[in-house]
Amino acid sequence: MRHYAQQATVEALVSSTNIAAAEECPGVQRRKHRAECSLSRVGDRMTPEDTRSEAQKAKQDDLEGHKSPIASEWVKEAVGLMSAAKWAAHKIKYPKLSKTEFLLVKEQKPSAGAVLYADGSSYIKINDGIILFLHEITQALGSGINSYDGTRLIEAAANAPAEVDKCLRQAYENYQERLDWQEIAPFSLKLGPKATQIAASNTAAAILFTILHEYGHAALHKAGPREPKTEEPEADRWAAETLFELFAAPAAQENSALSGAFLSIRAQAARERILKIVLKRYPKSEVRFANVINIAQGFLGSELMFYVKTTQVFSTDCRLQSCEHALDADVPHPPSSVAQIVSGVVARLIHICQGNPIDERMGNDLAFIASKAQPEVLSEVAATLRRVLSNAQVEDAANIETKRSLVAAYPKLLAVVPEEFRLSYGG
């Protein structure tokens, strides 16, 4: 791997927030230190006075024993997803970002954090472990992707569903081993070109959201006692808004940005399941997902297009939820939010519109969700479906044909749902 200092200059997070130029020789560090000091009189002699921020001092201490991180290239790709010009404007909007230091650390523990200082500076550290865990999750999910071009299968999944779940299980076991400071064997899956592209895109977006979440703390919060139940959702919302505002990828990849946000939060929430503990001071993961969904809805056009664009996102997230619950042996686990269920229905409608067969499994899936979800959730699902598929809602001209196709396919979908559950879906 190339020297990390050579990899680190990513234009999207430059200046005082850039990825650290690590492993500088002691002589260079001493010269930098002298340059950052001014002289003050002590008795009859002049001595250097350290004028650096608290964050700069903490980062310099860490750099002395720094080792090249494994995940530096992935982090470089992730921050490269953002528009450098928009990030510069963002720093003007949130001045504290100009006093924020960032360092990627070669450490197995799957965590990230932001330390806030009384002088207004902040120090963000991301461990290799959390980046590698995100990579393993996206690789495992990618191994189950069937890629279509219109109605034609162009690349079959590398793994059957049972094998995908096995790979996900391995990723979660690796998470636990990282917490125990154990070395992890390389996690490698052979994916087709299309699946590799999708997995890489999701990895980059998940890493970016993870980093932006910590920057959210730096931008919004102050030094002193922390209040995770309020601060964590605030950082999530800030990260989601920043992600969508600054995302430099084509508009068609908005769903990748949302996938990344979900995967990042799921990785952070994994501790709840893996360690089988309730983090009383932290918000529940459902609350954090709801916040990100609300932000995303404002960026993805009409309400109908939100559900069309997020079908794969929610499908992936439901799979991860199921895998997590399997760790506690309480599966199967149905989708728990209105947005997830509505998106699941839309995903099945799209499947029908693409000319794919309507099968019994489709009906069984919807019946299972209807039998397990809370009544108030299903009443909201029915109301949402009626609203997004009705002609009363104003849509852009480009969306009208999509709506017509989904409305035409809806009776076919309801036909495979047992009669007692049809009304649950606005039947």
CSV table of C-alpha atoms in Angstrom, one decimal:
chain,number,residue,atom,x,y,z
A,1,MET,CA,0.0,0.0,0.0
A,2,ARG,CA,1.3,3.5,-0.8
A,3,HIS,CA,2.3,5.8,1.9
A,4,TYR,CA,-0.8,7.2,3.6
A,5,ALA,CA,0.4,10.8,3.4
A,6,GLN,CA,0.4,10.5,-0.4
A,7,GLN,CA,-3.2,9.2,-0.4
A,8,ALA,CA,-4.7,11.7,2.0
A,9,THR,CA,-5.3,14.9,0.1
A,10,VAL,CA,-8.9,14.5,-0.8
A,11,GLU,CA,-10.3,17.8,-2.1
A,12,ALA,CA,-13.7,17.3,-0.6
A,13,LEU,CA,-12.3,17.4,3.0
A,14,VAL,CA,-9.3,19.6,2.7
A,15,SER,CA,-7.7,22.4,4.8
A,16,SER,CA,-8.1,21.9,8.5
A,17,THR,CA,-10.5,19.0,8.1
A,18,ASN,CA,-8.3,16.9,5.7
A,19,ILE,CA,-7.4,13.3,6.3
A,20,ALA,CA,-4.2,13.4,8.3
A,21,ALA,CA,-0.8,13.2,6.5
A,22,ALA,CA,0.4,10.5,8.7
A,23,GLU,CA,3.7,9.0,9.6
A,24,GLU,CA,5.7,12.2,9.1
A,25,CYS,CA,9.2,12.0,10.3
A,26,PRO,CA,10.0,13.5,13.8
A,27,GLY,CA,12.0,16.3,12.2
A,28,VAL,CA,9.1,17.4,10.0
A,29,GLN,CA,6.8,17.3,13.1
A,30,ARG,CA,9.2,19.5,15.1
A,31,ARG,CA,9.4,22.1,12.3
A,32,LYS,CA,5.6,22.1,12.0
A,33,HIS,CA,5.4,22.6,15.8
A,34,ARG,CA,7.8,25.5,15.8
A,35,ALA,CA,5.8,27.1,12.9
A,36,GLU,CA,2.6,26.9,15.0
A,37,CYS,CA,4.2,28.5,18.0
A,38,SER,CA,4.7,32.1,18.9
A,39,LEU,CA,7.3,33.5,21.4
A,40,SER,CA,6.4,34.6,25.0
A,41,ARG,CA,8.7,36.1,27.7
A,42,VAL,CA,9.4,33.9,30.7
A,43,GLY,CA,11.7,35.8,33.1
A,44,ASP,CA,14.5,37.2,30.9
A,45,ARG,CA,14.2,34.7,28.1
A,46,MET,CA,11.8,34.0,25.2
A,47,THR,CA,10.1,30.6,25.1
A,48,PRO,CA,7.7,29.1,22.5
A,49,GLU,CA,4.0,29.5,23.2
A,50,ASP,CA,1.8,26.8,21.7
A,51,THR,CA,-1.0,28.4,19.7
A,52,ARG,CA,-2.5,25.3,18.2
A,53,SER,CA,-6.1,24.3,19.0
A,54,GLU,CA,-6.8,21.5,21.4
A,55,ALA,CA,-7.9,19.3,18.5
A,56,GLN,CA,-4.6,19.9,16.7
A,57,LYS,CA,-2.6,19.0,19.8
A,58,ALA,CA,-4.5,15.8,20.3
A,59,LYS,CA,-4.1,14.8,16.7
A,60,GLN,CA,-0.4,15.6,16.7
A,61,ASP,CA,0.0,13.3,19.7
A,62,ASP,CA,-1.8,10.5,17.9
A,63,LEU,CA,0.3,11.0,14.7
A,64,GLU,CA,3.5,10.2,16.6
A,65,GLY,CA,2.6,6.5,16.8
A,66,HIS,CA,0.4,6.4,13.7
A,67,LYS,CA,0.4,3.4,11.3
A,68,SER,CA,-1.0,3.4,7.8
A,69,PRO,CA,-4.7,2.4,7.9
A,70,ILE,CA,-5.9,-0.5,5.8
A,71,ALA,CA,-9.0,1.4,4.7
A,72,SER,CA,-7.5,4.6,3.6
A,73,GLU,CA,-8.3,4.1,-0.1
A,74,TRP,CA,-12.0,3.4,0.7
A,75,VAL,CA,-12.1,6.6,2.8
A,76,LYS,CA,-10.5,8.5,-0.1
A,77,GLU,CA,-13.2,7.3,-2.5
A,78,ALA,CA,-16.0,8.0,0.0
A,79,VAL,CA,-15.1,11.7,0.6
A,80,GLY,CA,-14.5,12.0,-3.1
A,81,LEU,CA,-18.3,11.5,-3.5
A,82,MET,CA,-18.9,15.0,-2.3
A,83,SER,CA,-18.6,18.2,-4.2
A,84,ALA,CA,-15.5,20.1,-3.0
A,85,ALA,CA,-17.0,23.5,-3.8
A,86,LYS,CA,-20.2,22.7,-1.9
A,87,TRP,CA,-18.2,21.4,1.1
A,88,ALA,CA,-16.2,24.7,1.2
A,89,ALA,CA,-19.6,26.5,1.3
A,90,HIS,CA,-20.8,24.2,4.0
A,91,LYS,CA,-17.8,25.2,6.1
A,92,ILE,CA,-18.8,28.8,5.8
A,93,LYS,CA,-22.3,27.9,6.9
A,94,TYR,CA,-20.9,25.9,9.9
A,95,PRO,CA,-17.8,27.8,11.0
A,96,LYS,CA,-16.8,25.1,13.6
A,97,LEU,CA,-15.9,22.8,10.7
A,98,SER,CA,-12.9,24.9,10.0
A,99,LYS,CA,-11.6,24.0,13.5
A,100,THR,CA,-12.2,20.3,13.1
A,101,GLU,CA,-9.3,17.7,12.7
A,102,PHE,CA,-9.8,14.3,11.1
A,103,LEU,CA,-7.8,11.1,11.5
A,104,LEU,CA,-8.3,7.6,10.2
A,105,VAL,CA,-6.7,5.2,12.7
A,106,LYS,CA,-5.3,1.7,12.1
A,107,GLU,CA,-7.3,0.0,14.8
A,108,GLN,CA,-9.5,-3.1,14.8
A,109,LYS,CA,-12.2,-1.8,17.1
A,110,PRO,CA,-15.3,-1.0,15.0
A,111,SER,CA,-16.0,2.5,16.2
A,112,ALA,CA,-15.9,6.2,15.4
A,113,GLY,CA,-16.1,9.3,17.5
A,114,ALA,CA,-15.8,13.0,17.9
A,115,VAL,CA,-14.2,14.8,20.8
A,116,LEU,CA,-15.3,18.4,21.4
A,117,TYR,CA,-13.1,20.9,23.1
A,118,ALA,CA,-13.8,24.1,25.1
A,119,ASP,CA,-11.9,26.2,22.6
A,120,GLY,CA,-14.5,25.3,19.9
A,121,SER,CA,-12.2,22.8,18.1
A,122,SER,CA,-13.2,19.2,17.4
A,123,TYR,CA,-11.2,16.0,16.8
A,124,ILE,CA,-12.8,13.2,14.8
A,125,LYS,CA,-11.3,9.7,14.8
A,126,ILE,CA,-12.5,6.8,12.6
A,127,ASN,CA,-11.1,3.4,13.3
A,128,ASP,CA,-10.3,1.0,10.4
A,129,GLY,CA,-12.5,-1.6,12.1
A,130,ILE,CA,-15.8,0.2,11.4
A,131,ILE,CA,-14.8,0.8,7.8
A,132,LEU,CA,-13.9,-2.8,7.3
A,133,PHE,CA,-17.1,-4.0,8.9
A,134,LEU,CA,-19.1,-1.8,6.5
A,135,HIS,CA,-17.2,-3.2,3.6
A,136,GLU,CA,-17.9,-6.8,4.7
A,137,ILE,CA,-21.6,-6.1,5.1
A,138,THR,CA,-21.9,-4.5,1.6
A,139,GLN,CA,-19.9,-7.4,0.1
A,140,ALA,CA,-22.2,-10.0,1.7
A,141,LEU,CA,-25.3,-8.1,0.5
A,142,GLY,CA,-23.8,-7.7,-3.0
A,143,SER,CA,-23.3,-11.4,-3.3
A,144,GLY,CA,-27.0,-11.8,-3.4
A,145,ILE,CA,-27.8,-9.2,-6.0
A,146,ASN,CA,-29.5,-10.3,-9.2
A,147,SER,CA,-29.0,-7.5,-11.8
A,148,TYR,CA,-31.6,-6.8,-14.4
A,149,ASP,CA,-31.6,-4.7,-17.6
A,150,GLY,CA,-35.3,-3.9,-18.0
A,151,THR,CA,-36.9,-7.3,-17.9
A,152,ARG,CA,-33.7,-9.4,-18.6
A,153,LEU,CA,-31.4,-10.9,-16.0
A,154,ILE,CA,-27.9,-9.7,-17.0
A,155,GLU,CA,-26.0,-11.0,-13.9
A,156,ALA,CA,-27.1,-13.7,-11.6
A,157,ALA,CA,-26.3,-13.4,-7.8
A,158,ALA,CA,-23.0,-15.0,-6.7
A,159,ASN,CA,-24.7,-16.6,-3.7
A,160,ALA,CA,-28.1,-18.1,-2.9
A,161,PRO,CA,-30.0,-16.4,-0.1
A,162,ALA,CA,-28.9,-19.0,2.5
A,163,GLU,CA,-25.3,-18.3,1.6
A,164,VAL,CA,-25.8,-14.5,1.7
A,165,ASP,CA,-27.2,-14.9,5.3
A,166,LYS,CA,-24.1,-17.0,6.1
A,167,CYS,CA,-21.8,-14.3,4.9
A,168,LEU,CA,-23.7,-11.7,6.8
A,169,ARG,CA,-23.4,-13.8,9.9
A,170,GLN,CA,-19.7,-14.0,9.4
A,171,ALA,CA,-19.5,-10.2,9.1
A,172,TYR,CA,-21.3,-9.8,12.5
A,173,GLU,CA,-19.0,-12.4,14.1
A,174,ASN,CA,-16.1,-10.4,12.8
A,175,TYR,CA,-17.6,-7.3,14.5
A,176,GLN,CA,-17.6,-9.2,17.8
A,177,GLU,CA,-14.0,-10.3,17.3
A,178,ARG,CA,-12.9,-6.8,16.6
A,179,LEU,CA,-14.4,-5.7,19.8
A,180,ASP,CA,-12.3,-8.3,21.5
A,181,TRP,CA,-9.2,-7.0,19.8
A,182,GLN,CA,-8.7,-10.1,17.7
A,183,GLU,CA,-7.1,-10.2,14.2
A,184,ILE,CA,-9.7,-10.8,11.5
A,185,ALA,CA,-9.1,-13.1,8.5
A,186,PRO,CA,-9.5,-11.4,5.1
A,187,PHE,CA,-13.1,-11.2,4.1
A,188,SER,CA,-13.4,-11.9,0.3
A,189,LEU,CA,-16.3,-12.7,-1.9
A,190,LYS,CA,-16.3,-13.1,-5.7
A,191,LEU,CA,-18.9,-10.9,-7.1
A,192,GLY,CA,-19.9,-10.2,-10.7
A,193,PRO,CA,-18.9,-6.8,-12.3
A,194,LYS,CA,-22.4,-5.2,-11.7
A,195,ALA,CA,-22.7,-6.5,-8.1
A,196,THR,CA,-19.1,-5.3,-7.4
A,197,GLN,CA,-20.0,-1.8,-8.7
A,198,ILE,CA,-23.2,-1.7,-6.5
A,199,ALA,CA,-21.4,-3.0,-3.4
A,200,ALA,CA,-18.6,-0.5,-3.9
A,201,SER,CA,-21.0,2.4,-4.3
A,202,ASN,CA,-22.9,1.4,-1.1
A,203,THR,CA,-19.6,1.0,0.8
A,204,ALA,CA,-18.5,4.5,-0.2
A,205,ALA,CA,-21.8,6.1,0.7
A,206,ALA,CA,-21.9,4.2,4.1
A,207,ILE,CA,-18.4,5.4,4.9
A,208,LEU,CA,-19.2,8.9,3.9
A,209,PHE,CA,-22.3,9.0,6.1
A,210,THR,CA,-20.3,7.6,9.0
A,211,ILE,CA,-17.8,10.4,8.7
A,212,LEU,CA,-20.5,13.0,8.2
A,213,HIS,CA,-22.3,11.8,11.3
A,214,GLU,CA,-19.2,12.7,13.4
A,215,TYR,CA,-18.8,16.0,11.6
A,216,GLY,CA,-22.4,16.7,12.6
A,217,HIS,CA,-21.4,16.5,16.2
A,218,ALA,CA,-18.5,18.9,15.5
A,219,ALA,CA,-20.8,21.3,13.6
A,220,LEU,CA,-23.7,21.3,16.1
A,221,HIS,CA,-22.6,20.4,19.5
A,222,LYS,CA,-20.4,21.9,22.3
A,223,ALA,CA,-17.9,20.5,24.7
A,224,GLY,CA,-19.2,19.2,28.0
A,225,PRO,CA,-21.6,16.5,29.1
A,226,ARG,CA,-23.1,14.6,26.2
A,227,GLU,CA,-26.8,13.9,25.6
A,228,PRO,CA,-26.8,11.0,23.1
A,229,LYS,CA,-30.6,10.7,23.0
A,230,THR,CA,-30.9,14.1,21.5
A,231,GLU,CA,-27.4,14.6,20.0
A,232,GLU,CA,-27.2,11.3,18.0
A,233,PRO,CA,-30.5,12.0,16.0
A,234,GLU,CA,-29.4,15.6,15.4
A,235,ALA,CA,-26.0,14.3,14.0
A,236,ASP,CA,-27.9,11.8,11.9
A,237,ARG,CA,-30.2,14.4,10.4
A,238,TRP,CA,-27.2,16.8,9.8
A,239,ALA,CA,-25.3,14.0,8.1
A,240,ALA,CA,-28.3,13.0,5.9
A,241,GLU,CA,-29.0,16.5,4.8
A,242,THR,CA,-25.3,17.1,4.1
A,243,LEU,CA,-25.1,13.8,2.2
A,244,PHE,CA,-27.9,14.7,-0.1
A,245,GLU,CA,-26.9,18.3,-0.6
A,246,LEU,CA,-23.3,17.6,-1.3
A,247,PHE,CA,-23.4,14.2,-3.0
A,248,ALA,CA,-21.5,14.6,-6.3
A,249,ALA,CA,-22.8,11.3,-7.9
A,250,PRO,CA,-25.4,11.5,-10.7
A,251,ALA,CA,-29.0,12.0,-9.5
A,252,ALA,CA,-29.9,8.4,-10.5
A,253,GLN,CA,-27.6,7.3,-7.6
A,254,GLU,CA,-29.6,9.0,-4.9
A,255,ASN,CA,-30.7,5.6,-3.7
A,256,SER,CA,-27.0,4.7,-3.1
A,257,ALA,CA,-26.7,7.7,-0.8
A,258,LEU,CA,-29.7,6.5,1.2
A,259,SER,CA,-28.4,2.9,1.2
A,260,GLY,CA,-25.2,4.2,2.7
A,261,ALA,CA,-27.0,6.1,5.4
A,262,PHE,CA,-29.0,3.1,6.4
A,263,LEU,CA,-26.0,0.7,6.3
A,264,SER,CA,-24.0,3.1,8.5
A,265,ILE,CA,-26.7,3.4,11.1
A,266,ARG,CA,-27.3,-0.4,11.0
A,267,ALA,CA,-23.6,-0.9,11.6
A,268,GLN,CA,-23.7,1.4,14.6
A,269,ALA,CA,-26.9,-0.2,15.9
A,270,ALA,CA,-25.4,-3.7,15.5
A,271,ARG,CA,-23.9,-3.4,19.0
A,272,GLU,CA,-27.4,-3.6,20.4
A,273,ARG,CA,-27.9,-7.1,18.9
A,274,ILE,CA,-24.4,-8.5,18.9
A,275,LEU,CA,-23.7,-7.5,22.5
A,276,LYS,CA,-27.3,-8.2,23.5
A,277,ILE,CA,-27.5,-5.0,25.5
A,278,VAL,CA,-29.7,-2.0,25.6
A,279,LEU,CA,-27.9,1.3,25.3
A,280,LYS,CA,-30.1,3.3,27.7
A,281,ARG,CA,-28.5,6.6,26.9
A,282,TYR,CA,-28.8,6.2,23.2
A,283,PRO,CA,-31.9,6.5,20.9
A,284,LYS,CA,-33.3,3.3,19.5
A,285,SER,CA,-32.2,2.5,15.9
A,286,GLU,CA,-35.9,2.8,14.7
A,287,VAL,CA,-35.9,6.5,15.7
A,288,ARG,CA,-32.6,7.1,13.9
A,289,PHE,CA,-34.0,5.4,10.7
A,290,ALA,CA,-37.1,7.5,10.9
A,291,ASN,CA,-35.1,10.6,11.0
A,292,VAL,CA,-33.0,9.7,7.9
A,293,ILE,CA,-36.2,8.6,6.0
A,294,ASN,CA,-37.8,12.0,6.8
A,295,ILE,CA,-34.8,13.8,5.5
A,296,ALA,CA,-34.5,11.6,2.4
A,297,GLN,CA,-38.2,12.2,1.4
A,298,GLY,CA,-37.4,15.9,1.0
A,299,PHE,CA,-34.7,15.2,-1.5
A,300,LEU,CA,-36.1,12.4,-3.7
A,301,GLY,CA,-38.8,14.3,-5.5
A,302,SER,CA,-42.4,13.3,-5.2
A,303,GLU,CA,-43.7,10.9,-2.6
A,304,LEU,CA,-44.3,8.2,-5.2
A,305,MET,CA,-40.7,8.5,-6.5
A,306,PHE,CA,-39.4,8.2,-3.0
A,307,TYR,CA,-40.9,4.7,-2.7
A,308,VAL,CA,-39.9,3.8,-6.3
A,309,LYS,CA,-36.3,4.8,-5.7
A,310,THR,CA,-36.0,3.2,-2.3
A,311,THR,CA,-37.3,-0.3,-3.0
A,312,GLN,CA,-33.9,-1.9,-3.0
A,313,VAL,CA,-32.7,0.2,-0.1
A,314,PHE,CA,-35.5,-1.1,2.2
A,315,SER,CA,-35.2,-4.6,0.9
A,316,THR,CA,-31.5,-4.6,1.9
A,317,ASP,CA,-32.3,-3.1,5.3
A,318,CYS,CA,-35.0,-5.6,6.0
A,319,ARG,CA,-32.5,-8.4,5.2
A,320,LEU,CA,-30.0,-7.0,7.7
A,321,GLN,CA,-32.7,-6.6,10.4
A,322,SER,CA,-33.6,-10.3,9.9
A,323,CYS,CA,-30.0,-11.3,10.2
A,324,GLU,CA,-29.5,-9.3,13.4
A,325,HIS,CA,-32.6,-10.8,14.9
A,326,ALA,CA,-31.4,-14.2,14.0
A,327,LEU,CA,-28.6,-13.6,16.4
A,328,ASP,CA,-31.2,-13.7,19.1
A,329,ALA,CA,-33.2,-16.5,17.5
A,330,ASP,CA,-36.4,-14.5,17.1
A,331,VAL,CA,-36.8,-14.5,13.4
A,332,PRO,CA,-38.6,-14.1,11.0
A,333,HIS,CA,-38.8,-10.3,11.6
A,334,PRO,CA,-41.2,-8.2,9.5
A,335,PRO,CA,-40.6,-4.6,8.4
A,336,SER,CA,-41.6,-2.3,11.2
A,337,SER,CA,-42.0,1.1,9.6
A,338,VAL,CA,-44.7,2.5,7.2
A,339,ALA,CA,-42.0,3.5,4.7
A,340,GLN,CA,-40.4,0.1,4.6
A,341,ILE,CA,-43.8,-1.7,4.1
A,342,VAL,CA,-45.0,0.7,1.4
A,343,SER,CA,-41.7,0.5,-0.4
A,344,GLY,CA,-41.9,-3.4,-0.2
A,345,VAL,CA,-45.3,-3.2,-1.9
A,346,VAL,CA,-44.0,-0.9,-4.6
A,347,ALA,CA,-41.0,-3.2,-5.1
A,348,ARG,CA,-43.4,-6.0,-5.8
A,349,LEU,CA,-45.5,-3.9,-8.2
A,350,ILE,CA,-42.3,-3.0,-10.1
A,351,HIS,CA,-41.5,-6.7,-10.3
A,352,ILE,CA,-44.9,-7.3,-11.9
A,353,CYS,CA,-44.5,-4.3,-14.2
A,354,GLN,CA,-41.2,-5.7,-15.5
A,355,GLY,CA,-43.1,-8.7,-16.8
A,356,ASN,CA,-42.0,-11.1,-14.0
A,357,PRO,CA,-44.4,-13.8,-12.8
A,358,ILE,CA,-46.8,-13.2,-9.9
A,359,ASP,CA,-46.2,-16.0,-7.5
A,360,GLU,CA,-47.6,-17.4,-4.2
A,361,ARG,CA,-44.5,-16.3,-2.3
A,362,MET,CA,-45.3,-12.7,-3.1
A,363,GLY,CA,-48.7,-13.1,-1.4
A,364,ASN,CA,-47.3,-15.0,1.5
A,365,ASP,CA,-44.7,-12.2,2.1
A,366,LEU,CA,-47.4,-9.5,2.2
A,367,ALA,CA,-49.7,-11.7,4.4
A,368,PHE,CA,-46.9,-12.3,6.8
A,369,ILE,CA,-46.2,-8.6,7.1
A,370,ALA,CA,-49.9,-7.8,7.6
A,371,SER,CA,-50.2,-10.4,10.3
A,372,LYS,CA,-47.2,-9.2,12.3
A,373,ALA,CA,-47.4,-5.4,11.9
A,374,GLN,CA,-49.2,-3.3,14.4
A,375,PRO,CA,-52.8,-2.2,13.4
A,376,GLU,CA,-51.9,1.5,13.4
A,377,VAL,CA,-48.9,0.8,11.2
A,378,LEU,CA,-51.0,-1.0,8.6
A,379,SER,CA,-53.7,1.7,8.6
A,380,GLU,CA,-51.0,4.2,7.8
A,381,VAL,CA,-49.7,1.9,5.1
A,382,ALA,CA,-53.1,1.7,3.5
A,383,ALA,CA,-53.6,5.5,3.6
A,384,THR,CA,-50.1,6.0,2.1
A,385,LEU,CA,-50.7,3.6,-0.7
A,386,ARG,CA,-54.0,5.2,-1.5
A,387,ARG,CA,-52.4,8.6,-1.6
A,388,VAL,CA,-49.3,7.8,-3.7
A,389,LEU,CA,-51.3,5.6,-6.2
A,390,SER,CA,-54.3,7.9,-6.5
A,391,ASN,CA,-54.9,10.4,-9.3
A,392,ALA,CA,-55.5,13.1,-6.7
A,393,GLN,CA,-51.8,13.5,-6.0
A,394,VAL,CA,-50.1,15.9,-8.4
A,395,GLU,CA,-47.1,14.2,-10.1
A,396,ASP,CA,-44.4,15.5,-12.5
A,397,ALA,CA,-45.1,14.5,-16.1
A,398,ALA,CA,-42.2,12.1,-16.0
A,399,ASN,CA,-43.8,10.2,-13.1
A,400,ILE,CA,-47.2,9.8,-14.6
A,401,GLU,CA,-46.4,6.8,-16.7
A,402,THR,CA,-44.8,5.1,-13.7
A,403,LYS,CA,-47.9,5.7,-11.6
A,404,ARG,CA,-50.2,4.3,-14.4
A,405,SER,CA,-48.1,1.1,-14.6
A,406,LEU,CA,-48.1,0.6,-10.8
A,407,VAL,CA,-51.9,1.3,-10.6
A,408,ALA,CA,-52.5,-1.2,-13.4
A,409,ALA,CA,-50.4,-3.9,-11.6
A,410,TYR,CA,-51.9,-3.3,-8.2
A,411,PRO,CA,-55.1,-5.5,-8.6
A,412,LYS,CA,-52.8,-8.3,-9.8
A,413,LEU,CA,-50.8,-8.0,-6.6
A,414,LEU,CA,-53.8,-8.0,-4.3
A,415,ALA,CA,-55.2,-11.1,-6.1
A,416,VAL,CA,-52.4,-13.2,-4.5
A,417,VAL,CA,-52.9,-11.7,-1.0
A,418,PRO,CA,-55.3,-13.7,1.2
A,419,GLU,CA,-58.7,-11.9,1.4
A,420,GLU,CA,-58.4,-11.1,5.2
A,421,PHE,CA,-55.2,-9.0,4.5
A,422,ARG,CA,-56.3,-7.1,1.4
A,423,LEU,CA,-57.7,-4.1,3.3
A,424,SER,CA,-54.4,-3.8,5.1
A,425,TYR,CA,-52.9,-2.7,1.8
A,426,GLY,CA,-55.6,-0.3,0.9
A,427,GLY,CA,-57.4,-3.0,-1.2
